Amino acid sequence: MLNEESRFSKALKSIARDQELKAYFQNTKELFPIFIKGAKRFVAGETRTEGIERVINLYNKGYQVSLEFIGENTTSEEECRLAKNEFKELIKDLGNNQLKATVSFDLSHIGMMISDEVAFTNLEELAKEAQKQNIQLMISMEESQKTDKILSLYKRISKSFSNVGITLQVHLKRSFIDLNDLLKTSGRIRLVKGAYQESEGIYIPRSEELNKRYIEFVSMCIDNNHPLSVATHDENILMDLKAKGFLYSPNVEVEMLDGVRPDLLRSLKEDNIQAKVYVTYGSEWYLYLVHRIAEYPPNIYTFISDIIEQNTDREKIHIK
Ligand code: FDA
């Protein structure tokens, strides 16, 4: 990233955390419809029906799909209960439609901000329903202050449910030790570089060093024949892993965010690599959108063009 882009990216990541600004965007009736139009490249829509429609559309094209009802840092018990219920209905709807999707979520969306017990009870209820419906769950990874709690809740649930997986951020220095530990569990590991702005010293910024480490982490999972999701849009990393033959294992899938590098994911799918698209829906799309622009600032141009132009067909858009 250029210097200006990097400053822009850091600034966006901090405004993403600004609750007042978020409420302002979402509650201003002139701004909301304009912004949601630009957000639609990355978000299926506001409702579960729109999310499932997008899943079906991708299935018909031969992709596997993860689906998230967007939200995080929920602080009231009632909102956590509503979020858990929404995920449960989503799991049932996917199961009833014979869609073997993965349901992805933040533990802070379903109770971790209140207590570990609230989060665990909700997680367990979702895991049971998911097991019944033959659906996989995937826990996302949040800011580093929450890493210990998330890993500990994951390890606890994974003792009883192998259909729950965990996301690990390769950019955190601690993650090498965490990965060795996670390899002892049975759930899928999703490797991501890391989306959050962290303090100096505890993380490795985007660099060749980080890319090498990503490849090393993938190798460790492959050596252990561990179910793995390679969640990156980094073409160089993916080509390197493909050349090593790592992406062809039945245990390995490549997963990308909906609307980001669809051209690259399609070419991997055409090469018989399992390709998965991460679809999101919900009214809390603001934070998600800001993250997508922060991690790749040229998306601001795409966002503005999407607002102005009529065509937002994600498949036709080649970002890069
Ligand atoms: P990197 O950021 O280095 O980008 C490499 C190249 O990919 C860029 O040069 C550009 O060409 C392209 N690219 C990347 N992002 C783009 C974008 N938004 N728009 C257009 N092009 C883009 N993070 C986290 O902290 N916790 C989590 O739980 C998750 N979960 C998650 C699930 C899945 C399925 C994915 C794909 C990603 C996440 N992430 C995440 C986000 C992740 O940490 C990371 O921020 C993004 O994937 C971007 O990093 P890349 O690996 O793509 O590399």
Short mmCIF file of C-alpha atoms and ligand atoms in Angstrom, two decimals:
data_model
loop_
_atom_site.label_atom_id
_atom_site.label_comp_id
_atom_site.label_asym_id
_atom_site.label_seq_id
_atom_site.Cartn_x
_atom_site.Cartn_y
_atom_site.Cartn_z
CA MET A 1 0.00 0.00 0.00
CA LEU A 2 1.14 3.56 -0.69
CA ASN A 3 1.73 5.82 2.33
CA GLU A 4 -1.48 7.81 1.79
CA GLU A 5 -3.45 4.58 1.32
CA SER A 6 -2.03 3.19 4.50
CA ARG A 7 -3.03 6.34 6.46
CA PHE A 8 -6.49 6.23 4.86
CA SER A 9 -6.81 2.57 5.78
CA LYS A 10 -5.85 3.19 9.45
CA ALA A 11 -8.25 6.14 9.66
CA LEU A 12 -11.09 4.06 8.22
CA LYS A 13 -10.42 1.20 10.64
CA SER A 14 -10.76 3.62 13.54
CA ILE A 15 -13.92 5.30 12.22
CA ALA A 16 -15.36 1.82 11.74
CA ARG A 17 -15.40 1.61 15.53
CA ASP A 18 -17.27 4.93 15.91
CA GLN A 19 -20.78 3.98 17.04
CA GLU A 20 -22.16 7.53 16.67
CA LEU A 21 -21.00 7.79 13.09
CA LYS A 22 -22.41 4.36 12.32
CA ALA A 23 -25.80 5.33 13.79
CA TYR A 24 -25.68 8.58 11.79
CA PHE A 25 -25.18 6.75 8.47
CA GLN A 26 -27.77 4.11 9.21
CA ASN A 27 -30.42 6.49 10.52
CA THR A 28 -30.13 9.29 7.99
CA LYS A 29 -32.87 8.57 5.52
CA GLU A 30 -31.14 10.41 2.63
CA LEU A 31 -27.77 8.69 3.10
CA PHE A 32 -28.90 5.15 3.89
CA PRO A 33 -30.34 4.16 0.48
CA ILE A 34 -27.32 5.65 -1.29
CA PHE A 35 -24.80 3.82 0.87
CA ILE A 36 -26.59 0.46 0.78
CA LYS A 37 -26.43 0.63 -3.01
CA GLY A 38 -22.63 0.88 -2.84
CA ALA A 39 -22.48 -1.76 -0.11
CA LYS A 40 -24.33 -4.30 -2.26
CA ARG A 41 -21.16 -5.45 -3.97
CA PHE A 42 -20.04 -6.89 -0.63
CA VAL A 43 -23.34 -7.55 1.15
CA ALA A 44 -26.22 -9.66 -0.25
CA GLY A 45 -28.88 -7.44 1.31
CA GLU A 46 -30.50 -6.76 4.62
CA THR A 47 -32.66 -9.87 4.97
CA ARG A 48 -32.10 -13.62 5.39
CA THR A 49 -34.12 -14.21 2.23
CA GLU A 50 -31.65 -12.07 0.25
CA GLY A 51 -28.74 -13.94 1.85
CA ILE A 52 -30.19 -17.34 0.92
CA GLU A 53 -30.99 -16.18 -2.63
CA ARG A 54 -27.35 -15.26 -3.06
CA VAL A 55 -26.30 -18.69 -1.67
CA ILE A 56 -28.54 -20.49 -4.18
CA ASN A 57 -27.23 -18.35 -7.01
CA LEU A 58 -23.62 -19.24 -6.12
CA TYR A 59 -24.42 -22.94 -5.60
CA ASN A 60 -25.89 -23.09 -9.06
CA LYS A 61 -22.55 -21.81 -10.36
CA GLY A 62 -20.63 -24.56 -8.54
CA TYR A 63 -19.36 -22.62 -5.49
CA GLN A 64 -19.55 -23.61 -1.86
CA VAL A 65 -20.81 -20.87 0.42
CA SER A 66 -20.37 -19.41 3.91
CA LEU A 67 -23.07 -17.11 5.18
CA GLU A 68 -22.95 -14.54 7.97
CA PHE A 69 -25.69 -12.44 9.53
CA ILE A 70 -23.52 -9.38 10.18
CA GLY A 71 -23.12 -8.06 13.69
CA GLU A 72 -20.72 -7.87 16.61
CA ASN A 73 -20.21 -6.44 20.07
CA THR A 74 -23.82 -6.95 21.07
CA THR A 75 -24.20 -5.73 24.64
CA SER A 76 -27.80 -6.46 25.62
CA GLU A 77 -28.99 -9.98 26.46
CA GLU A 78 -32.14 -9.45 24.41
CA GLU A 79 -30.16 -8.49 21.28
CA CYS A 80 -27.88 -11.52 21.74
CA ARG A 81 -30.93 -13.75 22.00
CA LEU A 82 -32.37 -12.21 18.82
CA ALA A 83 -29.05 -12.68 17.01
CA LYS A 84 -28.82 -16.32 18.15
CA ASN A 85 -32.41 -16.89 17.00
CA GLU A 86 -31.64 -15.37 13.60
CA PHE A 87 -28.64 -17.73 13.20
CA LYS A 88 -30.79 -20.68 14.27
CA GLU A 89 -33.46 -19.84 11.71
CA LEU A 90 -30.75 -19.42 9.12
CA ILE A 91 -29.35 -22.88 9.91
CA LYS A 92 -32.84 -24.39 9.66
CA ASP A 93 -33.58 -22.63 6.36
CA LEU A 94 -30.29 -23.81 4.86
CA GLY A 95 -30.94 -27.36 6.09
CA ASN A 96 -34.54 -27.38 4.79
CA ASN A 97 -33.27 -26.26 1.39
CA GLN A 98 -30.57 -28.99 1.38
CA LEU A 99 -27.91 -26.27 1.18
CA LYS A 100 -24.73 -27.56 2.85
CA ALA A 101 -23.42 -24.09 3.64
CA THR A 102 -21.20 -22.93 6.49
CA VAL A 103 -22.66 -20.41 8.92
CA SER A 104 -20.10 -17.92 10.15
CA PHE A 105 -20.32 -15.51 13.10
CA ASP A 106 -18.55 -13.45 15.74
CA LEU A 107 -18.88 -14.73 19.30
CA SER A 108 -19.29 -11.10 20.41
CA HIS A 109 -22.51 -11.06 18.36
CA ILE A 110 -24.10 -13.86 20.38
CA GLY A 111 -23.13 -13.00 23.94
CA MET A 112 -19.37 -12.81 24.57
CA MET A 113 -19.61 -9.12 25.53
CA ILE A 114 -21.98 -10.11 28.34
CA SER A 115 -20.26 -13.23 29.62
CA ASP A 116 -18.51 -16.37 28.43
CA GLU A 117 -21.44 -18.42 29.70
CA VAL A 118 -24.02 -16.52 27.61
CA ALA A 119 -21.82 -16.94 24.54
CA PHE A 120 -21.22 -20.63 25.22
CA THR A 121 -24.90 -21.43 25.84
CA ASN A 122 -25.87 -19.75 22.56
CA LEU A 123 -22.99 -21.37 20.71
CA GLU A 124 -23.96 -24.81 21.98
CA GLU A 125 -27.58 -24.30 20.90
CA LEU A 126 -26.42 -23.32 17.41
CA ALA A 127 -23.96 -26.22 17.21
CA LYS A 128 -26.72 -28.72 18.10
CA GLU A 129 -29.08 -27.33 15.46
CA ALA A 130 -26.27 -27.25 12.91
CA GLN A 131 -25.39 -30.88 13.63
CA LYS A 132 -29.03 -31.85 13.09
CA GLN A 133 -29.14 -29.98 9.77
CA ASN A 134 -25.69 -31.13 8.58
CA ILE A 135 -24.38 -27.55 8.58
CA GLN A 136 -20.86 -26.42 9.51
CA LEU A 137 -20.28 -23.46 11.83
CA MET A 138 -17.24 -21.19 11.64
CA ILE A 139 -16.23 -18.82 14.43
CA SER A 140 -14.65 -15.58 13.21
CA MET A 141 -11.66 -13.99 14.93
CA GLU A 142 -11.97 -10.50 16.38
CA GLU A 143 -9.54 -7.93 17.88
CA SER A 144 -6.55 -9.34 19.78
CA GLN A 145 -8.02 -8.36 23.17
CA LYS A 146 -10.62 -11.07 22.53
CA THR A 147 -8.35 -13.81 21.15
CA ASP A 148 -7.90 -15.75 24.42
CA LYS A 149 -11.63 -15.80 25.16
CA ILE A 150 -12.54 -16.85 21.61
CA LEU A 151 -9.96 -19.65 21.52
CA SER A 152 -11.00 -20.92 24.89
CA LEU A 153 -14.74 -20.98 23.95
CA TYR A 154 -13.83 -22.71 20.69
CA LYS A 155 -11.75 -25.39 22.43
CA ARG A 156 -14.59 -25.99 24.87
CA ILE A 157 -17.22 -26.48 22.13
CA SER A 158 -14.92 -28.54 19.95
CA LYS A 159 -14.79 -31.25 22.64
CA SER A 160 -18.39 -32.12 21.71
CA PHE A 161 -18.87 -30.77 18.19
CA SER A 162 -16.57 -31.40 15.25
CA ASN A 163 -18.84 -29.33 12.97
CA VAL A 164 -17.51 -26.08 14.49
CA GLY A 165 -14.38 -24.44 13.08
CA ILE A 166 -12.20 -21.49 14.05
CA THR A 167 -10.55 -18.56 12.28
CA LEU A 168 -6.92 -17.73 13.02
CA GLN A 169 -5.18 -14.43 12.14
CA VAL A 170 -1.74 -15.14 10.71
CA HIS A 171 -0.62 -11.53 11.35
CA LEU A 172 -0.66 -11.91 15.15
CA LYS A 173 2.72 -13.00 16.46
CA ARG A 174 1.06 -15.27 19.03
CA SER A 175 -0.68 -17.27 16.28
CA PHE A 176 2.20 -19.71 15.71
CA ILE A 177 1.69 -21.13 19.20
CA ASP A 178 -2.11 -20.96 18.80
CA LEU A 179 -1.95 -22.89 15.55
CA ASN A 180 0.05 -25.72 17.13
CA ASP A 181 -2.60 -25.91 19.80
CA LEU A 182 -5.52 -25.77 17.34
CA LEU A 183 -4.05 -28.59 15.27
CA LYS A 184 -4.96 -30.85 18.20
CA THR A 185 -8.67 -30.03 17.75
CA SER A 186 -10.80 -31.49 14.96
CA GLY A 187 -12.71 -28.50 13.53
CA ARG A 188 -11.73 -26.72 10.33
CA ILE A 189 -9.13 -23.96 10.66
CA ARG A 190 -9.69 -20.87 8.53
CA LEU A 191 -6.46 -18.94 7.98
CA VAL A 192 -6.79 -15.17 7.40
CA LYS A 193 -4.12 -12.48 7.40
CA GLY A 194 -6.10 -10.34 9.90
CA ALA A 195 -8.40 -7.35 9.41
CA TYR A 196 -8.08 -5.35 12.63
CA GLN A 197 -5.79 -2.47 13.45
CA GLU A 198 -3.50 -3.85 16.18
CA SER A 199 -0.85 -2.24 18.40
CA GLU A 200 2.75 -2.12 17.23
CA GLY A 201 4.81 -5.10 18.32
CA ILE A 202 2.10 -7.73 18.52
CA TYR A 203 1.47 -8.14 14.83
CA ILE A 204 3.26 -8.37 11.49
CA PRO A 205 2.06 -5.77 8.97
CA ARG A 206 1.27 -6.68 5.35
CA SER A 207 4.69 -7.69 3.98
CA GLU A 208 6.66 -10.50 2.36
CA GLU A 209 7.38 -11.76 5.88
CA LEU A 210 3.63 -12.10 6.52
CA ASN A 211 3.05 -13.81 3.16
CA LYS A 212 5.80 -16.38 3.91
CA ARG A 213 4.28 -16.99 7.30
CA TYR A 214 0.86 -17.53 5.70
CA ILE A 215 2.35 -20.21 3.45
CA GLU A 216 4.15 -21.78 6.42
CA PHE A 217 0.87 -21.96 8.39
CA VAL A 218 -0.87 -23.61 5.42
CA SER A 219 1.98 -26.17 5.21
CA MET A 220 1.56 -26.98 8.90
CA CYS A 221 -2.15 -27.69 8.37
CA ILE A 222 -1.44 -29.77 5.26
CA ASP A 223 1.26 -31.80 7.05
CA ASN A 224 -1.32 -32.62 9.71
CA ASN A 225 -4.03 -33.32 7.13
CA HIS A 226 -6.19 -30.84 9.02
CA PRO A 227 -9.41 -29.47 7.43
CA LEU A 228 -8.40 -26.03 6.18
CA SER A 229 -9.90 -22.94 4.65
CA VAL A 230 -7.35 -20.81 2.80
CA ALA A 231 -9.12 -17.46 3.19
CA THR A 232 -7.16 -14.94 1.15
CA HIS A 233 -7.40 -12.97 -2.09
CA ASP A 234 -3.63 -12.78 -2.41
CA GLU A 235 -2.94 -14.11 -5.89
CA ASN A 236 0.80 -14.66 -5.30
CA ILE A 237 0.14 -16.74 -2.19
CA LEU A 238 -2.56 -18.75 -3.94
CA MET A 239 -0.39 -19.43 -7.01
CA ASP A 240 2.47 -20.55 -4.77
CA LEU A 241 0.16 -22.90 -2.81
CA LYS A 242 -1.33 -24.21 -6.04
CA ALA A 243 2.12 -24.93 -7.48
CA LYS A 244 2.98 -26.86 -4.31
CA GLY A 245 -0.19 -28.95 -4.85
CA PHE A 246 -1.63 -27.84 -1.47
CA LEU A 247 -4.98 -26.63 -2.84
CA TYR A 248 -6.05 -29.93 -4.37
CA SER A 249 -6.48 -31.85 -1.13
CA PRO A 250 -10.13 -32.80 -0.41
CA ASN A 251 -9.65 -31.25 3.05
CA VAL A 252 -8.74 -27.84 1.65
CA GLU A 253 -10.96 -25.06 0.33
CA VAL A 254 -10.13 -21.56 -0.89
CA GLU A 255 -12.51 -18.99 0.52
CA MET A 256 -12.97 -15.39 -0.60
CA LEU A 257 -15.29 -12.56 0.36
CA ASP A 258 -18.22 -12.04 -1.98
CA GLY A 259 -17.42 -9.23 -4.41
CA VAL A 260 -13.62 -9.46 -3.95
CA ARG A 261 -11.57 -11.02 -6.77
CA PRO A 262 -14.42 -13.13 -8.23
CA ASP A 263 -12.27 -13.59 -11.35
CA LEU A 264 -9.52 -15.28 -9.34
CA LEU A 265 -11.90 -17.54 -7.41
CA ARG A 266 -13.63 -18.58 -10.63
CA SER A 267 -10.33 -19.55 -12.23
CA LEU A 268 -9.42 -21.69 -9.20
CA LYS A 269 -12.83 -23.39 -9.34
CA GLU A 270 -12.33 -24.11 -13.02
CA ASP A 271 -9.06 -25.75 -12.02
CA ASN A 272 -10.99 -28.20 -9.77
CA ILE A 273 -10.06 -26.47 -6.53
CA GLN A 274 -12.86 -26.22 -3.94
CA ALA A 275 -13.95 -22.59 -4.08
CA LYS A 276 -16.06 -21.00 -1.38
CA VAL A 277 -17.69 -17.57 -1.28
CA TYR A 278 -18.29 -15.72 1.98
CA VAL A 279 -21.69 -14.05 1.76
CA THR A 280 -23.06 -11.58 4.30
CA TYR A 281 -26.44 -10.03 4.99
CA GLY A 282 -28.05 -7.86 7.64
CA SER A 283 -28.65 -4.26 8.60
CA GLU A 284 -25.25 -3.95 10.33
CA TRP A 285 -23.43 -3.76 7.01
CA TYR A 286 -21.65 -0.47 7.78
CA LEU A 287 -18.69 -1.91 9.69
CA TYR A 288 -18.28 -4.71 7.18
CA LEU A 289 -18.23 -2.23 4.30
CA VAL A 290 -15.68 0.04 5.98
CA HIS A 291 -13.37 -2.95 6.54
CA ARG A 292 -13.52 -3.91 2.85
CA ILE A 293 -12.53 -0.37 1.84
CA ALA A 294 -9.86 -0.12 4.56
CA GLU A 295 -8.10 -3.32 3.49
CA TYR A 296 -8.08 -2.25 -0.15
CA PRO A 297 -8.49 1.56 -0.45
CA PRO A 298 -9.07 1.57 -4.26
CA ASN A 299 -12.45 0.03 -3.35
CA ILE A 300 -13.56 3.57 -2.54
CA TYR A 301 -13.61 4.25 -6.30
CA THR A 302 -15.60 1.07 -6.91
CA PHE A 303 -17.98 1.99 -4.10
CA ILE A 304 -18.67 5.44 -5.57
CA SER A 305 -19.07 4.03 -9.11
CA ASP A 306 -21.52 1.41 -7.79
CA ILE A 307 -23.60 4.17 -6.21
CA ILE A 308 -23.75 6.08 -9.49
CA GLU A 309 -23.98 3.27 -12.03
CA GLN A 310 -26.88 0.85 -12.36
CA ASN A 311 -24.90 -2.37 -12.84
CA THR A 312 -23.65 -4.04 -9.66
CA ASP A 313 -23.50 -7.61 -10.99
CA ARG A 314 -20.64 -8.95 -8.87
CA GLU A 315 -19.68 -11.69 -11.34
CA LYS A 316 -18.85 -9.22 -14.07
CA ILE A 317 -16.66 -7.06 -11.91
CA HIS A 318 -12.96 -7.72 -11.87
CA ILE A 319 -11.34 -5.90 -9.00
CA LYS A 320 -7.63 -5.30 -9.19
P1 FDA B 1 -4.07 -8.62 1.35
O1 FDA B 1 -4.81 -7.69 2.25
O2 FDA B 1 -2.60 -8.57 1.40
O3 FDA B 1 -4.56 -8.41 -0.12
C1 FDA B 1 -3.95 -9.10 -1.20
C2 FDA B 1 -4.59 -8.63 -2.49
O4 FDA B 1 -5.95 -9.09 -2.53
C3 FDA B 1 -4.71 -7.11 -2.63
O5 FDA B 1 -3.53 -6.56 -3.19
C4 FDA B 1 -5.90 -6.99 -3.55
O6 FDA B 1 -5.52 -7.26 -4.87
C5 FDA B 1 -6.79 -8.10 -3.09
N1 FDA B 1 -7.73 -7.65 -2.04
C6 FDA B 1 -7.67 -7.89 -0.72
N2 FDA B 1 -8.73 -7.36 -0.08
C7 FDA B 1 -9.46 -6.77 -1.03
C8 FDA B 1 -10.68 -6.07 -1.02
N3 FDA B 1 -11.36 -5.84 0.11
N4 FDA B 1 -11.15 -5.61 -2.20
C9 FDA B 1 -10.50 -5.82 -3.34
N5 FDA B 1 -9.33 -6.50 -3.43
C10 FDA B 1 -8.83 -6.96 -2.29
N6 FDA B 1 -10.26 -11.13 9.28
C11 FDA B 1 -10.29 -11.18 10.62
O7 FDA B 1 -9.54 -10.47 11.28
N7 FDA B 1 -11.14 -12.06 11.25
C12 FDA B 1 -11.95 -12.91 10.57
O8 FDA B 1 -12.68 -13.70 11.15
C13 FDA B 1 -11.92 -12.85 9.14
N8 FDA B 1 -12.70 -13.69 8.38
C14 FDA B 1 -12.50 -13.75 7.02
C15 FDA B 1 -13.13 -14.72 6.27
C16 FDA B 1 -12.86 -14.85 4.90
C17 FDA B 1 -13.53 -15.91 4.09
C18 FDA B 1 -11.93 -13.97 4.28
C19 FDA B 1 -11.58 -14.09 2.83
C20 FDA B 1 -11.33 -12.97 5.03
C21 FDA B 1 -11.60 -12.84 6.39
N9 FDA B 1 -10.98 -11.86 7.16
C22 FDA B 1 -11.05 -11.93 8.53
C23 FDA B 1 -10.28 -10.72 6.49
C24 FDA B 1 -8.79 -10.99 6.37
O9 FDA B 1 -8.17 -10.93 7.62
C25 FDA B 1 -8.13 -9.94 5.45
O10 FDA B 1 -8.31 -8.66 6.00
C26 FDA B 1 -8.67 -9.94 4.04
O11 FDA B 1 -8.87 -11.24 3.58
C27 FDA B 1 -7.67 -9.24 3.08
O12 FDA B 1 -6.45 -9.89 3.14
P2 FDA B 1 -5.84 -10.81 1.98
O13 FDA B 1 -5.46 -12.11 2.57
O14 FDA B 1 -6.74 -10.87 0.83
O15 FDA B 1 -4.46 -10.12 1.63
#
